[in-house]
Short mmCIF file of N, CA, C and O in Angstrom, two decimals:
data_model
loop_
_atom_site.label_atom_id
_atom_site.label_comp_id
_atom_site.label_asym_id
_atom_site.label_seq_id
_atom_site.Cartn_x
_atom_site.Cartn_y
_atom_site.Cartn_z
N UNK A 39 0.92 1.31 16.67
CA UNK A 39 -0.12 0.35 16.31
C UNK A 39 0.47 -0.65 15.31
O UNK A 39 1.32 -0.37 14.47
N UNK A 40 0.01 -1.66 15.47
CA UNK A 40 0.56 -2.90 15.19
C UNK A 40 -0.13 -3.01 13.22
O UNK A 40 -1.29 -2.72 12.91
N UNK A 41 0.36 -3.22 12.76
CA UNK A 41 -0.37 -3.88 11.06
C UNK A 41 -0.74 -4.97 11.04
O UNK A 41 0.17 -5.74 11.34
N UNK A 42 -1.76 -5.49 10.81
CA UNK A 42 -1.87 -6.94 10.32
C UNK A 42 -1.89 -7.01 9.14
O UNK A 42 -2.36 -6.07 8.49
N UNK A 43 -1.36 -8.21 8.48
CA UNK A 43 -0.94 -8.60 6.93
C UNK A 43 -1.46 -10.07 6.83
O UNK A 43 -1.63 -10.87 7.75
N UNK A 44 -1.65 -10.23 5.54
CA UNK A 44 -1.99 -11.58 5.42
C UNK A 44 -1.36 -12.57 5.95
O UNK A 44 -1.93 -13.36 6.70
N UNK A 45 -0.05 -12.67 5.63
CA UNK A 45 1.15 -13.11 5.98
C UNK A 45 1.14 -13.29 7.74
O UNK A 45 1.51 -14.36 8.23
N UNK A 46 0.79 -12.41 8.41
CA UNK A 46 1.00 -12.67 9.63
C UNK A 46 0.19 -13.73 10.18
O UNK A 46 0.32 -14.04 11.37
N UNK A 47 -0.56 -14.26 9.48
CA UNK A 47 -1.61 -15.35 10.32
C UNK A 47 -1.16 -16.83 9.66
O UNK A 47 -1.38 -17.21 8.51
N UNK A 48 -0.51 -17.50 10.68
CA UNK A 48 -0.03 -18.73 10.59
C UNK A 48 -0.54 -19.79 9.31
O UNK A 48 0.29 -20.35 8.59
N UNK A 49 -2.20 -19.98 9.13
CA UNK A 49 -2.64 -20.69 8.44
C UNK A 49 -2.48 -20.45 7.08
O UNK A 49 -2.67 -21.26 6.17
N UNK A 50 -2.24 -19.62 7.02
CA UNK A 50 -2.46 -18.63 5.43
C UNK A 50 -0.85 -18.67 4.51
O UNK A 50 -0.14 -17.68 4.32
N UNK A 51 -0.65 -19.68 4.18
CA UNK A 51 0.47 -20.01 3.88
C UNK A 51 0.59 -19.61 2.13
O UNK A 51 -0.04 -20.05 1.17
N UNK A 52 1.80 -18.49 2.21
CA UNK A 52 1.64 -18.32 0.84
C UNK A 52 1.16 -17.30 -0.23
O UNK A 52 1.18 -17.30 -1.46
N UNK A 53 0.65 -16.32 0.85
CA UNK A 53 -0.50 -15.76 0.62
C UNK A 53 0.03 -13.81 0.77
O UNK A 53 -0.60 -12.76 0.90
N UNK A 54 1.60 -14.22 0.64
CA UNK A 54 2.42 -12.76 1.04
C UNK A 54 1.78 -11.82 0.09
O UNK A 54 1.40 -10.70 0.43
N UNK A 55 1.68 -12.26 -0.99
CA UNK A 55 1.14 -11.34 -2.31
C UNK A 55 -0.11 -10.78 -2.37
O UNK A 55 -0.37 -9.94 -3.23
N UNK A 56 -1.15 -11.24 -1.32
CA UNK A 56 -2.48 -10.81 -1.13
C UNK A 56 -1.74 -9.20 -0.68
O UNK A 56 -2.15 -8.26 -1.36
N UNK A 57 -0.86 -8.92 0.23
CA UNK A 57 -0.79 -7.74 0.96
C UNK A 57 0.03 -6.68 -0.51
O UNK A 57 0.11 -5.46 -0.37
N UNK A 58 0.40 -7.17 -1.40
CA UNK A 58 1.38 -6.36 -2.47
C UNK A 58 -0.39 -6.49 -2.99
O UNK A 58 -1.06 -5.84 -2.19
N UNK A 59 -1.14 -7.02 -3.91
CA UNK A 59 -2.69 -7.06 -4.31
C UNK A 59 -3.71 -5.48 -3.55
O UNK A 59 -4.28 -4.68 -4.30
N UNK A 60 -3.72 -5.38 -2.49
CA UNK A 60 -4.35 -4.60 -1.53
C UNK A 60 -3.71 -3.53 -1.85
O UNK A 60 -4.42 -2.68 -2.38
N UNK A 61 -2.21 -3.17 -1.68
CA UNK A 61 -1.48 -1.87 -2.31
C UNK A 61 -1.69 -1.66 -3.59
O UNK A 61 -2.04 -0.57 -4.03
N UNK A 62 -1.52 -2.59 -4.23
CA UNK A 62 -1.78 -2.24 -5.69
C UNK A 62 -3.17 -1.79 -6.36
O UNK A 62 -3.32 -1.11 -7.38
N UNK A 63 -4.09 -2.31 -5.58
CA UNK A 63 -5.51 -1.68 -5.71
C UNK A 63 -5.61 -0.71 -5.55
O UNK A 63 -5.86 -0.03 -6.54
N UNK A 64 -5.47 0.06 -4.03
CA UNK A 64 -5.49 0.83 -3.19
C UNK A 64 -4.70 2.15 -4.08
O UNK A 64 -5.12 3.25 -3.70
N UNK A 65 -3.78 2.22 -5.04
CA UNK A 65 -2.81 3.11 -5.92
C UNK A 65 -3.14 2.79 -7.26
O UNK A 65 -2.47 3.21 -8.20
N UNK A 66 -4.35 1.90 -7.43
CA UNK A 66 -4.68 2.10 -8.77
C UNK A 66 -5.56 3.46 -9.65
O UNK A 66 -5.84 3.51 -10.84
N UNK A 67 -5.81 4.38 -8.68
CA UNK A 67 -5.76 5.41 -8.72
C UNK A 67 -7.35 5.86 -8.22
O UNK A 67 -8.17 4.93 -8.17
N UNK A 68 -7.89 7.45 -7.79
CA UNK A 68 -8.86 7.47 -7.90
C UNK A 68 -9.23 8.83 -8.47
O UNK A 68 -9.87 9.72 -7.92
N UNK A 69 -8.83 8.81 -9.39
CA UNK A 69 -9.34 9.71 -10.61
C UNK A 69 -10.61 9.31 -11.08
O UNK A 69 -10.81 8.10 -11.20
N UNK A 70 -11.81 10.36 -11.46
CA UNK A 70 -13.00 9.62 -11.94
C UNK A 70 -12.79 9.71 -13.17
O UNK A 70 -13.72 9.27 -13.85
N UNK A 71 -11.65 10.27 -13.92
CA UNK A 71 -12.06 9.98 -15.31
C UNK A 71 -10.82 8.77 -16.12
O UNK A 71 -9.74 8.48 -15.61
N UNK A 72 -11.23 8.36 -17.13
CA UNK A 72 -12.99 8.39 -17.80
C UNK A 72 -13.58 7.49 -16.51
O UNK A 72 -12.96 6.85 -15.67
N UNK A 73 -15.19 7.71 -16.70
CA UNK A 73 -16.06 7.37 -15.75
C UNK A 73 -16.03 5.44 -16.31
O UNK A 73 -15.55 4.96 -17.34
N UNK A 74 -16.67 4.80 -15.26
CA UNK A 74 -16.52 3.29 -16.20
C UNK A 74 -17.84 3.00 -15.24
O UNK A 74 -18.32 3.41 -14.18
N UNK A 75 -18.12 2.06 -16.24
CA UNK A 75 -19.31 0.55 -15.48
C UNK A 75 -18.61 -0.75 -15.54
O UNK A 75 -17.92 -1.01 -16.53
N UNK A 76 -18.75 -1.64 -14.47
CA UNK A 76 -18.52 -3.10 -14.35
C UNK A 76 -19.68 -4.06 -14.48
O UNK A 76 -20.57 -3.90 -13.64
N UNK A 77 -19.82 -4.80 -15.14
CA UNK A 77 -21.14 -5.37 -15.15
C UNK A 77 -21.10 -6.79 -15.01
O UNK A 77 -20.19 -7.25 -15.70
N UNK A 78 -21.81 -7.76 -14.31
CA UNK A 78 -21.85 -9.19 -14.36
C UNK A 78 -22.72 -9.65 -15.68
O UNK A 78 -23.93 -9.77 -15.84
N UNK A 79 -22.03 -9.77 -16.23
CA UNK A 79 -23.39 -10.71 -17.78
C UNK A 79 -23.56 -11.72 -17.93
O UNK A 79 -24.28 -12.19 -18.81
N UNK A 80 -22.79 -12.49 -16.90
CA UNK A 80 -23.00 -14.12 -17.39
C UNK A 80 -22.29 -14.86 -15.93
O UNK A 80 -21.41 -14.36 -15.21
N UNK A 81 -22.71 -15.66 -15.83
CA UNK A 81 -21.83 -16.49 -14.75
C UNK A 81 -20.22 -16.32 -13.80
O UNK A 81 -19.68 -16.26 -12.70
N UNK A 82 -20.04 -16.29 -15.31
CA UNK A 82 -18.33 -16.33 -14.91
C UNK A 82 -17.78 -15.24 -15.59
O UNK A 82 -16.59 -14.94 -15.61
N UNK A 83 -18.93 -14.51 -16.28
CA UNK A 83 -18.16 -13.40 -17.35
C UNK A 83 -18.54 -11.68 -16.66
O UNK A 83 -19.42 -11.25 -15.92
N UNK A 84 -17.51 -11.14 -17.26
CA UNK A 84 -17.99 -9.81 -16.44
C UNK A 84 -17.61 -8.74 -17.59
O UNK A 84 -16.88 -9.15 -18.49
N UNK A 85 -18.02 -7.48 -17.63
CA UNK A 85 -17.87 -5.91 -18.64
C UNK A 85 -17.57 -5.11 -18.10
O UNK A 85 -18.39 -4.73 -17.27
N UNK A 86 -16.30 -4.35 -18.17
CA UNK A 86 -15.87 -3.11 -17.99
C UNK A 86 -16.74 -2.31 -19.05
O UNK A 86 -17.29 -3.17 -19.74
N UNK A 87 -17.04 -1.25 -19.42
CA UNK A 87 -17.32 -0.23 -20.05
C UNK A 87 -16.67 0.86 -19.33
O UNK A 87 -16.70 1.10 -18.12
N UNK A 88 -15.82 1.72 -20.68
CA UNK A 88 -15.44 2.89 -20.36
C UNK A 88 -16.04 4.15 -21.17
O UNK A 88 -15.96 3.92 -22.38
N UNK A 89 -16.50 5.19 -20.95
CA UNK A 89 -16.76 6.47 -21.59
C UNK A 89 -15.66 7.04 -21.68
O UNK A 89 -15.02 7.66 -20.83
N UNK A 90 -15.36 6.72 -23.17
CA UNK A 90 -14.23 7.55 -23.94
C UNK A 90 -14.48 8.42 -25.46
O UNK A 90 -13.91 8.37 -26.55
N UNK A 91 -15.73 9.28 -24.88
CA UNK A 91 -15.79 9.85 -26.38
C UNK A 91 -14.67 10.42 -26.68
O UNK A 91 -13.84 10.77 -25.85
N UNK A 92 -14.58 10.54 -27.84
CA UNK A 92 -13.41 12.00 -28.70
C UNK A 92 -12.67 11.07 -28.76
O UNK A 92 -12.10 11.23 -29.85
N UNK A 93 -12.15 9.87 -28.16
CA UNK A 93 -11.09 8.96 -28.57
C UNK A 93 -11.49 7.75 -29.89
O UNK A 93 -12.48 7.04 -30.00
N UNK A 94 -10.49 7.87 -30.63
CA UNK A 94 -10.81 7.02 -31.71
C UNK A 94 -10.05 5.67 -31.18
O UNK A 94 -9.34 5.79 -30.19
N UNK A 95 -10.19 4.30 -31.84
CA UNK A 95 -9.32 3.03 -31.42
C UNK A 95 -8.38 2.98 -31.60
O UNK A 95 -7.91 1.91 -31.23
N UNK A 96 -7.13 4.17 -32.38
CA UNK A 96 -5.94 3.92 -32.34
C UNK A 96 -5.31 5.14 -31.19
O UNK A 96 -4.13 5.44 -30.98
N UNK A 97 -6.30 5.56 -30.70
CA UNK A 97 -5.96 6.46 -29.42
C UNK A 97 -5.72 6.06 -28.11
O UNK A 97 -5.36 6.74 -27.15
N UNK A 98 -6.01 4.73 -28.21
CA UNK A 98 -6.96 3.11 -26.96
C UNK A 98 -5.32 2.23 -27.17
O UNK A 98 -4.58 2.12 -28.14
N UNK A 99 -5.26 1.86 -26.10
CA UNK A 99 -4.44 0.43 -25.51
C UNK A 99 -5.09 -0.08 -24.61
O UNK A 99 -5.77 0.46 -23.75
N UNK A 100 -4.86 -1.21 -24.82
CA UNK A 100 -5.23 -2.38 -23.78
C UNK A 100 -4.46 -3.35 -23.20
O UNK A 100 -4.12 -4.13 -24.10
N UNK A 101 -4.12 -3.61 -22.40
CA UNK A 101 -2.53 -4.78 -21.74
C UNK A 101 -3.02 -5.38 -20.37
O UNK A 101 -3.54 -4.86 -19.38
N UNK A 102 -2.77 -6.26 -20.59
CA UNK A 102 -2.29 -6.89 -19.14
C UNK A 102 -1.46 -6.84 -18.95
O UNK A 102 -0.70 -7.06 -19.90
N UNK A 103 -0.72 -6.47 -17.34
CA UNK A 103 0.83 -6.78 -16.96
C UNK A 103 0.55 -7.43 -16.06
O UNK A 103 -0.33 -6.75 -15.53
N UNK A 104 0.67 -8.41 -15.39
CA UNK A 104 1.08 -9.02 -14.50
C UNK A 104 -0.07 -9.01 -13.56
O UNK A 104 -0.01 -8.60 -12.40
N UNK A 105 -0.87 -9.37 -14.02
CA UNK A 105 -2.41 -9.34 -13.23
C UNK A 105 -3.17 -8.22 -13.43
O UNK A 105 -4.27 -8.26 -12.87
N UNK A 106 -2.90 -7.06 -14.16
CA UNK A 106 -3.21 -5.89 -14.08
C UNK A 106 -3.60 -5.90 -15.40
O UNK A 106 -3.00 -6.33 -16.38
N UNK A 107 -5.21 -5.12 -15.28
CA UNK A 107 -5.62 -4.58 -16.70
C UNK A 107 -5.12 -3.03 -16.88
O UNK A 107 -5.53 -2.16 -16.12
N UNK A 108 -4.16 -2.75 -18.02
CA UNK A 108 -4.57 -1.54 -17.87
C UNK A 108 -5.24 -0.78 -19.47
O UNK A 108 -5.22 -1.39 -20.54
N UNK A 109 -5.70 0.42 -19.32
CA UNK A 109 -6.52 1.43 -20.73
C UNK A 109 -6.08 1.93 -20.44
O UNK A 109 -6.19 2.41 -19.31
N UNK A 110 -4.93 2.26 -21.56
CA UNK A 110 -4.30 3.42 -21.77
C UNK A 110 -5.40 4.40 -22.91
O UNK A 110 -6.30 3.89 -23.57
N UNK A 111 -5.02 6.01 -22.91
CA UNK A 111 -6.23 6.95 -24.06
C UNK A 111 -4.91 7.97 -24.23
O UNK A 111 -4.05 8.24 -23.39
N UNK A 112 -4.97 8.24 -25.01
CA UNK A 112 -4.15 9.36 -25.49
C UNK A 112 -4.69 10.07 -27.33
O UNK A 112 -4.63 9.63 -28.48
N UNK A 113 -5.21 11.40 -26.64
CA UNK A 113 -5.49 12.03 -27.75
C UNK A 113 -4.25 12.64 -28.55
O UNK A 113 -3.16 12.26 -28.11
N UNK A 114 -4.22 13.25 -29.32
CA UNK A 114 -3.13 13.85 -30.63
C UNK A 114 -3.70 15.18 -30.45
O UNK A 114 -4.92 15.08 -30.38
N UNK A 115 -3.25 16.56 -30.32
CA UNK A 115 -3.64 17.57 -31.12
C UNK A 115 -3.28 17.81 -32.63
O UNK A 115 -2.12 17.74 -33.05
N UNK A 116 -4.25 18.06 -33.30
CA UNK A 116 -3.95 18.15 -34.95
C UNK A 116 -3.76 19.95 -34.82
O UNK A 116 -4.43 20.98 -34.77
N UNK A 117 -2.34 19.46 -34.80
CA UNK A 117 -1.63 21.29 -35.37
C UNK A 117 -2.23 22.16 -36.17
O UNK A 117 -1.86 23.33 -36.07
N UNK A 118 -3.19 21.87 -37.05
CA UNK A 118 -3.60 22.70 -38.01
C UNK A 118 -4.68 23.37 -37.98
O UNK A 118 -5.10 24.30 -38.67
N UNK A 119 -5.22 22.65 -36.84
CA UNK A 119 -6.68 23.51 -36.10
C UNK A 119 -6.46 24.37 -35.10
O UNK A 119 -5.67 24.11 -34.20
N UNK A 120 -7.25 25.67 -35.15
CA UNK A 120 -7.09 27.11 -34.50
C UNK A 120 -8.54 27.00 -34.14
O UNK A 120 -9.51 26.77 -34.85
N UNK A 121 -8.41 27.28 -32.52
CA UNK A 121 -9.45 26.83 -31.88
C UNK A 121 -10.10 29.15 -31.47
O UNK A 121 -9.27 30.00 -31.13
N UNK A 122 -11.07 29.34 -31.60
CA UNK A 122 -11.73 30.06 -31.10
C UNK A 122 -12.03 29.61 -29.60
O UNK A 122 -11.75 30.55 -28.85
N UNK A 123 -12.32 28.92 -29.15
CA UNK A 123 -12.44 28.35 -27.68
C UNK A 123 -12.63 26.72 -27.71
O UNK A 123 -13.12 26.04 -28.61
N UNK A 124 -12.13 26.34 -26.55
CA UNK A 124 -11.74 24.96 -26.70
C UNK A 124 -12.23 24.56 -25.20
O UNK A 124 -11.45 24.77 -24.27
N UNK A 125 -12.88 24.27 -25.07
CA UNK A 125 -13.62 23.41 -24.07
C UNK A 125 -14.23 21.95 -23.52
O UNK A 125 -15.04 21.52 -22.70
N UNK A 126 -13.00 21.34 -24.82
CA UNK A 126 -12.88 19.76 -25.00
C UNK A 126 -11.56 19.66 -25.18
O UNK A 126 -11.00 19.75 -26.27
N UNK A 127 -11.11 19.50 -24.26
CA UNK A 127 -9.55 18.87 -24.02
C UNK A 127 -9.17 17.78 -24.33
O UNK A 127 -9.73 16.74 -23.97
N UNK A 128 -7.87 17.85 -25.24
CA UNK A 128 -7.36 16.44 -25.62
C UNK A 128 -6.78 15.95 -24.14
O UNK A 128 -5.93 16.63 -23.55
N UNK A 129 -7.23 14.88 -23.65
CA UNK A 129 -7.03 14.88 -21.93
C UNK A 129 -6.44 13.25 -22.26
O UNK A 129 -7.18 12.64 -23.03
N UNK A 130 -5.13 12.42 -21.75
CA UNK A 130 -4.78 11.11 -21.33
C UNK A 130 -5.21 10.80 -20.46
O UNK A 130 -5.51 11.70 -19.67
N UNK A 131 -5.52 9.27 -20.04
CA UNK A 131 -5.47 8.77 -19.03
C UNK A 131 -4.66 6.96 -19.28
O UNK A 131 -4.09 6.19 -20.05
N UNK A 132 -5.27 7.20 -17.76
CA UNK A 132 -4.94 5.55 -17.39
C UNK A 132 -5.82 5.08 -16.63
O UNK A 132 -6.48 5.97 -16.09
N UNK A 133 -6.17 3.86 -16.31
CA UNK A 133 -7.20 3.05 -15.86
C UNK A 133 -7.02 1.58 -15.57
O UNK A 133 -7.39 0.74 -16.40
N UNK A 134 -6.58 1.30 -14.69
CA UNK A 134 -6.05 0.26 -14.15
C UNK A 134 -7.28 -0.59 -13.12
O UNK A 134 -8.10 -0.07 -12.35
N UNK A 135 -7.06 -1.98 -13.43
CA UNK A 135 -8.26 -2.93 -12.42
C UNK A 135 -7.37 -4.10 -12.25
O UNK A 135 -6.89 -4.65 -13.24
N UNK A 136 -7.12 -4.53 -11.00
CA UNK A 136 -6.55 -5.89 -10.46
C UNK A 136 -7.46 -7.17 -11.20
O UNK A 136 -8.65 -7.01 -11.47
N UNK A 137 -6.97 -8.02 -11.40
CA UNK A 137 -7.51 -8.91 -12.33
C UNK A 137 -7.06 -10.86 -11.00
O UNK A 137 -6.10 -11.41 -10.46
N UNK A 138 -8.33 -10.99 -11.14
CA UNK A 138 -8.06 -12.69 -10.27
C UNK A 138 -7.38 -13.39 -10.91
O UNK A 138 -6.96 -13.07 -12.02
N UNK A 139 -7.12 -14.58 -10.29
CA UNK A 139 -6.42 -15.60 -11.01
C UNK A 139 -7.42 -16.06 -11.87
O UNK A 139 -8.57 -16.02 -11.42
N UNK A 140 -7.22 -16.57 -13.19
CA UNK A 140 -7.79 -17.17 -13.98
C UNK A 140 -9.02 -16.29 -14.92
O UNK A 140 -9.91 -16.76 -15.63
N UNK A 141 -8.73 -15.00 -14.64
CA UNK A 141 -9.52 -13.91 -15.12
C UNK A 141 -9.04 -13.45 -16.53
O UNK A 141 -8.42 -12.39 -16.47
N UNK A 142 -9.17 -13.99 -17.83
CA UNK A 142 -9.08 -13.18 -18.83
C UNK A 142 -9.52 -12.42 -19.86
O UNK A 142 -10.70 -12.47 -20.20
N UNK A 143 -8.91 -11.87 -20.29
CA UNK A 143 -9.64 -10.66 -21.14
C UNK A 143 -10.20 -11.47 -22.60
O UNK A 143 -9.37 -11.80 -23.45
N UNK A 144 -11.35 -11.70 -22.76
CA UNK A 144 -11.80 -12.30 -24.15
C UNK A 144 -11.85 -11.37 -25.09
O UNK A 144 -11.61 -11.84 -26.19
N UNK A 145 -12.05 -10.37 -25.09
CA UNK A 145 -12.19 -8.50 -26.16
C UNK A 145 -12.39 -7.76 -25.63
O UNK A 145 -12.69 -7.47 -24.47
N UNK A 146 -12.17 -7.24 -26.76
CA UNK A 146 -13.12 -5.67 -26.51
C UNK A 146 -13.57 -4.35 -28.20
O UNK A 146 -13.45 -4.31 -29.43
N UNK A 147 -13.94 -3.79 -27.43
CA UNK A 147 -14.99 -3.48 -28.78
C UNK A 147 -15.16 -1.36 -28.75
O UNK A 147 -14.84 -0.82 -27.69
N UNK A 148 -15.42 -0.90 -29.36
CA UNK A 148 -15.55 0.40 -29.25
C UNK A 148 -16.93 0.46 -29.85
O UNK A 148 -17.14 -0.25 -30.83
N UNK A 149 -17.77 1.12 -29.43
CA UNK A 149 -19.35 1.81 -30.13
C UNK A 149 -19.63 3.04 -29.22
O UNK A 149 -19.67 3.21 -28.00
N UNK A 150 -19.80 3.81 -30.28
CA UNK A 150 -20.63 5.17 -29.89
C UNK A 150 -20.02 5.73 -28.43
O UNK A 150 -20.67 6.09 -27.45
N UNK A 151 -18.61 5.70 -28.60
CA UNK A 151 -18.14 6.36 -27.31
C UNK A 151 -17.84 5.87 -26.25
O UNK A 151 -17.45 6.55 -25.30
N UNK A 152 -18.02 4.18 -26.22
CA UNK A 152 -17.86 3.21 -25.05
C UNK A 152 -16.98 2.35 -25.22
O UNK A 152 -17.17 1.67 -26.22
N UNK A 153 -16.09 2.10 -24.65
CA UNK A 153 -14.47 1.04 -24.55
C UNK A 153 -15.42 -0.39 -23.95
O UNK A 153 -15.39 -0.55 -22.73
N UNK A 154 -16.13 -1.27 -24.67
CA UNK A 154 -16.27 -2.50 -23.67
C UNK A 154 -14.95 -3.73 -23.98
O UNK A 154 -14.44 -4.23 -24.98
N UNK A 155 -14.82 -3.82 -22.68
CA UNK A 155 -13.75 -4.76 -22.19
C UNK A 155 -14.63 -6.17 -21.44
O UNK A 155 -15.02 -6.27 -20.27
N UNK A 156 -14.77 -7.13 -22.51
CA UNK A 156 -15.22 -8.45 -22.13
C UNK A 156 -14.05 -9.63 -21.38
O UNK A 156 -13.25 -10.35 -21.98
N UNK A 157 -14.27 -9.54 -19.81
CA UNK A 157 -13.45 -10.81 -18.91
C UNK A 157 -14.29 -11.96 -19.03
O UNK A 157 -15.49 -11.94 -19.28
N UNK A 158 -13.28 -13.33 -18.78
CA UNK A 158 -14.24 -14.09 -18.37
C UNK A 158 -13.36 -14.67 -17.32
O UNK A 158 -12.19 -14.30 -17.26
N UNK A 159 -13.98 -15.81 -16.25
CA UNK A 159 -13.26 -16.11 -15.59
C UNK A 159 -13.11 -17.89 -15.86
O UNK A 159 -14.08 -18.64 -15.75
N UNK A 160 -11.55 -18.43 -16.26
CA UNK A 160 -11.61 -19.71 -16.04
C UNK A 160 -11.90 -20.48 -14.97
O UNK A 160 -11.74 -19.95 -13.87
N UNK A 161 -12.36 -21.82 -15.02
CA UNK A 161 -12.97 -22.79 -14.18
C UNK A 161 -11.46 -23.55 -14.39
O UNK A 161 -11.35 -24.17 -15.45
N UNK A 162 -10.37 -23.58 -13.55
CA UNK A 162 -9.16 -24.78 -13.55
C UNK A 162 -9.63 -25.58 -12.73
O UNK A 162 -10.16 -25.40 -11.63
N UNK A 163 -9.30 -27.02 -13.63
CA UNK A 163 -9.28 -28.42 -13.25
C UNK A 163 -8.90 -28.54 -11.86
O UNK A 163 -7.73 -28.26 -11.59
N UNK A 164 -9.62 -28.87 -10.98
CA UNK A 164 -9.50 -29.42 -9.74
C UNK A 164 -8.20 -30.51 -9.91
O UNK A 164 -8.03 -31.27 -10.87
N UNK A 165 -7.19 -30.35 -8.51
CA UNK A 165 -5.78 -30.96 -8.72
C UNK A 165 -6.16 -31.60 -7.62
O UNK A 165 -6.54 -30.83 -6.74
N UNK A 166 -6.22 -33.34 -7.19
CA UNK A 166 -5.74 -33.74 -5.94
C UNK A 166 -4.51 -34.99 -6.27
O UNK A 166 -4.37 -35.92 -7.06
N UNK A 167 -3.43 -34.12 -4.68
CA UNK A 167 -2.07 -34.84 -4.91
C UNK A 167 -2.21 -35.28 -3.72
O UNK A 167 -2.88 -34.77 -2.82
N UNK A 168 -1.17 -36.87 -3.67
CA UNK A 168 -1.27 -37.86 -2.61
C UNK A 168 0.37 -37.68 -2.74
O UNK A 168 1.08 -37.73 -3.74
N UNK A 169 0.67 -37.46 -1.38
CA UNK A 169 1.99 -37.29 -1.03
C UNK A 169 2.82 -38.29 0.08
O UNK A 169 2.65 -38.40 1.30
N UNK A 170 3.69 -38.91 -0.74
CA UNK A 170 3.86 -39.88 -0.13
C UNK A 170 5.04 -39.55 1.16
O UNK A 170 5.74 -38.54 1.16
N UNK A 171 5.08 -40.30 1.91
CA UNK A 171 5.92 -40.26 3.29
C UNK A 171 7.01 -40.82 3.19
O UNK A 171 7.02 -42.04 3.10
N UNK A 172 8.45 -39.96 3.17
CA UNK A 172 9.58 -40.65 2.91
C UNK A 172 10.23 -41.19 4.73
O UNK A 172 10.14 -40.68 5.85
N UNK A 173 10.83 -42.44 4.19
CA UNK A 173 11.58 -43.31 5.53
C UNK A 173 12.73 -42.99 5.29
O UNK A 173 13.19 -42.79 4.17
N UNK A 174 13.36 -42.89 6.41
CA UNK A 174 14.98 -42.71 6.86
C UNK A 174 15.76 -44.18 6.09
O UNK A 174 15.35 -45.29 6.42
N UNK A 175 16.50 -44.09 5.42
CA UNK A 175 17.08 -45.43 5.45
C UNK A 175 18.35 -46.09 6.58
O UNK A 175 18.73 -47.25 6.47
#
């Protein structure tokens, strides 16, 4: 059976990276934790929320790489505590979301156990180019 790719359709010039986009989604993992909400709040603006109790803000990263949001969490065990039973795991993750063109991260904020991650999306200036026709000399 044959694949179709973006790339394979003549008109679509340019557009090789839509098919690397689709993989990269597709392996951004599907672990449910931490659990998250996406929310539209405004026009052009949008909210991740993550449920990260037990994590404090120096436990939290936040980065873009290359179109990619990612939340990093990493708890510490404090050596000096002797647990009778432990049924709250210092647990890492990762949490990765493909990000559009012109999509950036304005903040983010920690309350009562929730990572909000405020996007917004830029509006770029409309470009029209007149291309001129070169003659043989």
């Amino acid at each position: 059976m044959t694949r179709l790719s973006f790339a394979s359709y003549p008109h679509l010039l340019g557009f090789e990276q839509l098919d690397q986009l689709v993989e990269r989604t597709a392996k951004a993992g599907s672990d449910g934790y931490p659990p998250y909400n996406i929310e539209l709040i405004g026009e052009h603006c949008y909210r991740i929320t993550l449920a990260v109790a037990g994590f404090a803000e120096a436990d939290l990263a936040i980065t873009v790489e290359d179109g990619q949001l990612f939340i990093r969490g990493q708890q510490r065990d404090d050596p000096k505590r002797e647990y009778l039973h432990r049924g709250i795991a210092a647990r890492q993750f990762t949490r990765s979301f493909v990000l559009a063109e012109y999509v950036e991260v304005e903040g983010a904020s920690l309350e009562s156990g929730l990572l909000h991650i405020d996007l917004v999306r830029r509006r770029p200036e409309p470009v029209v180019q007149t291309i001129r026709i070169a003659t043989p000399s």
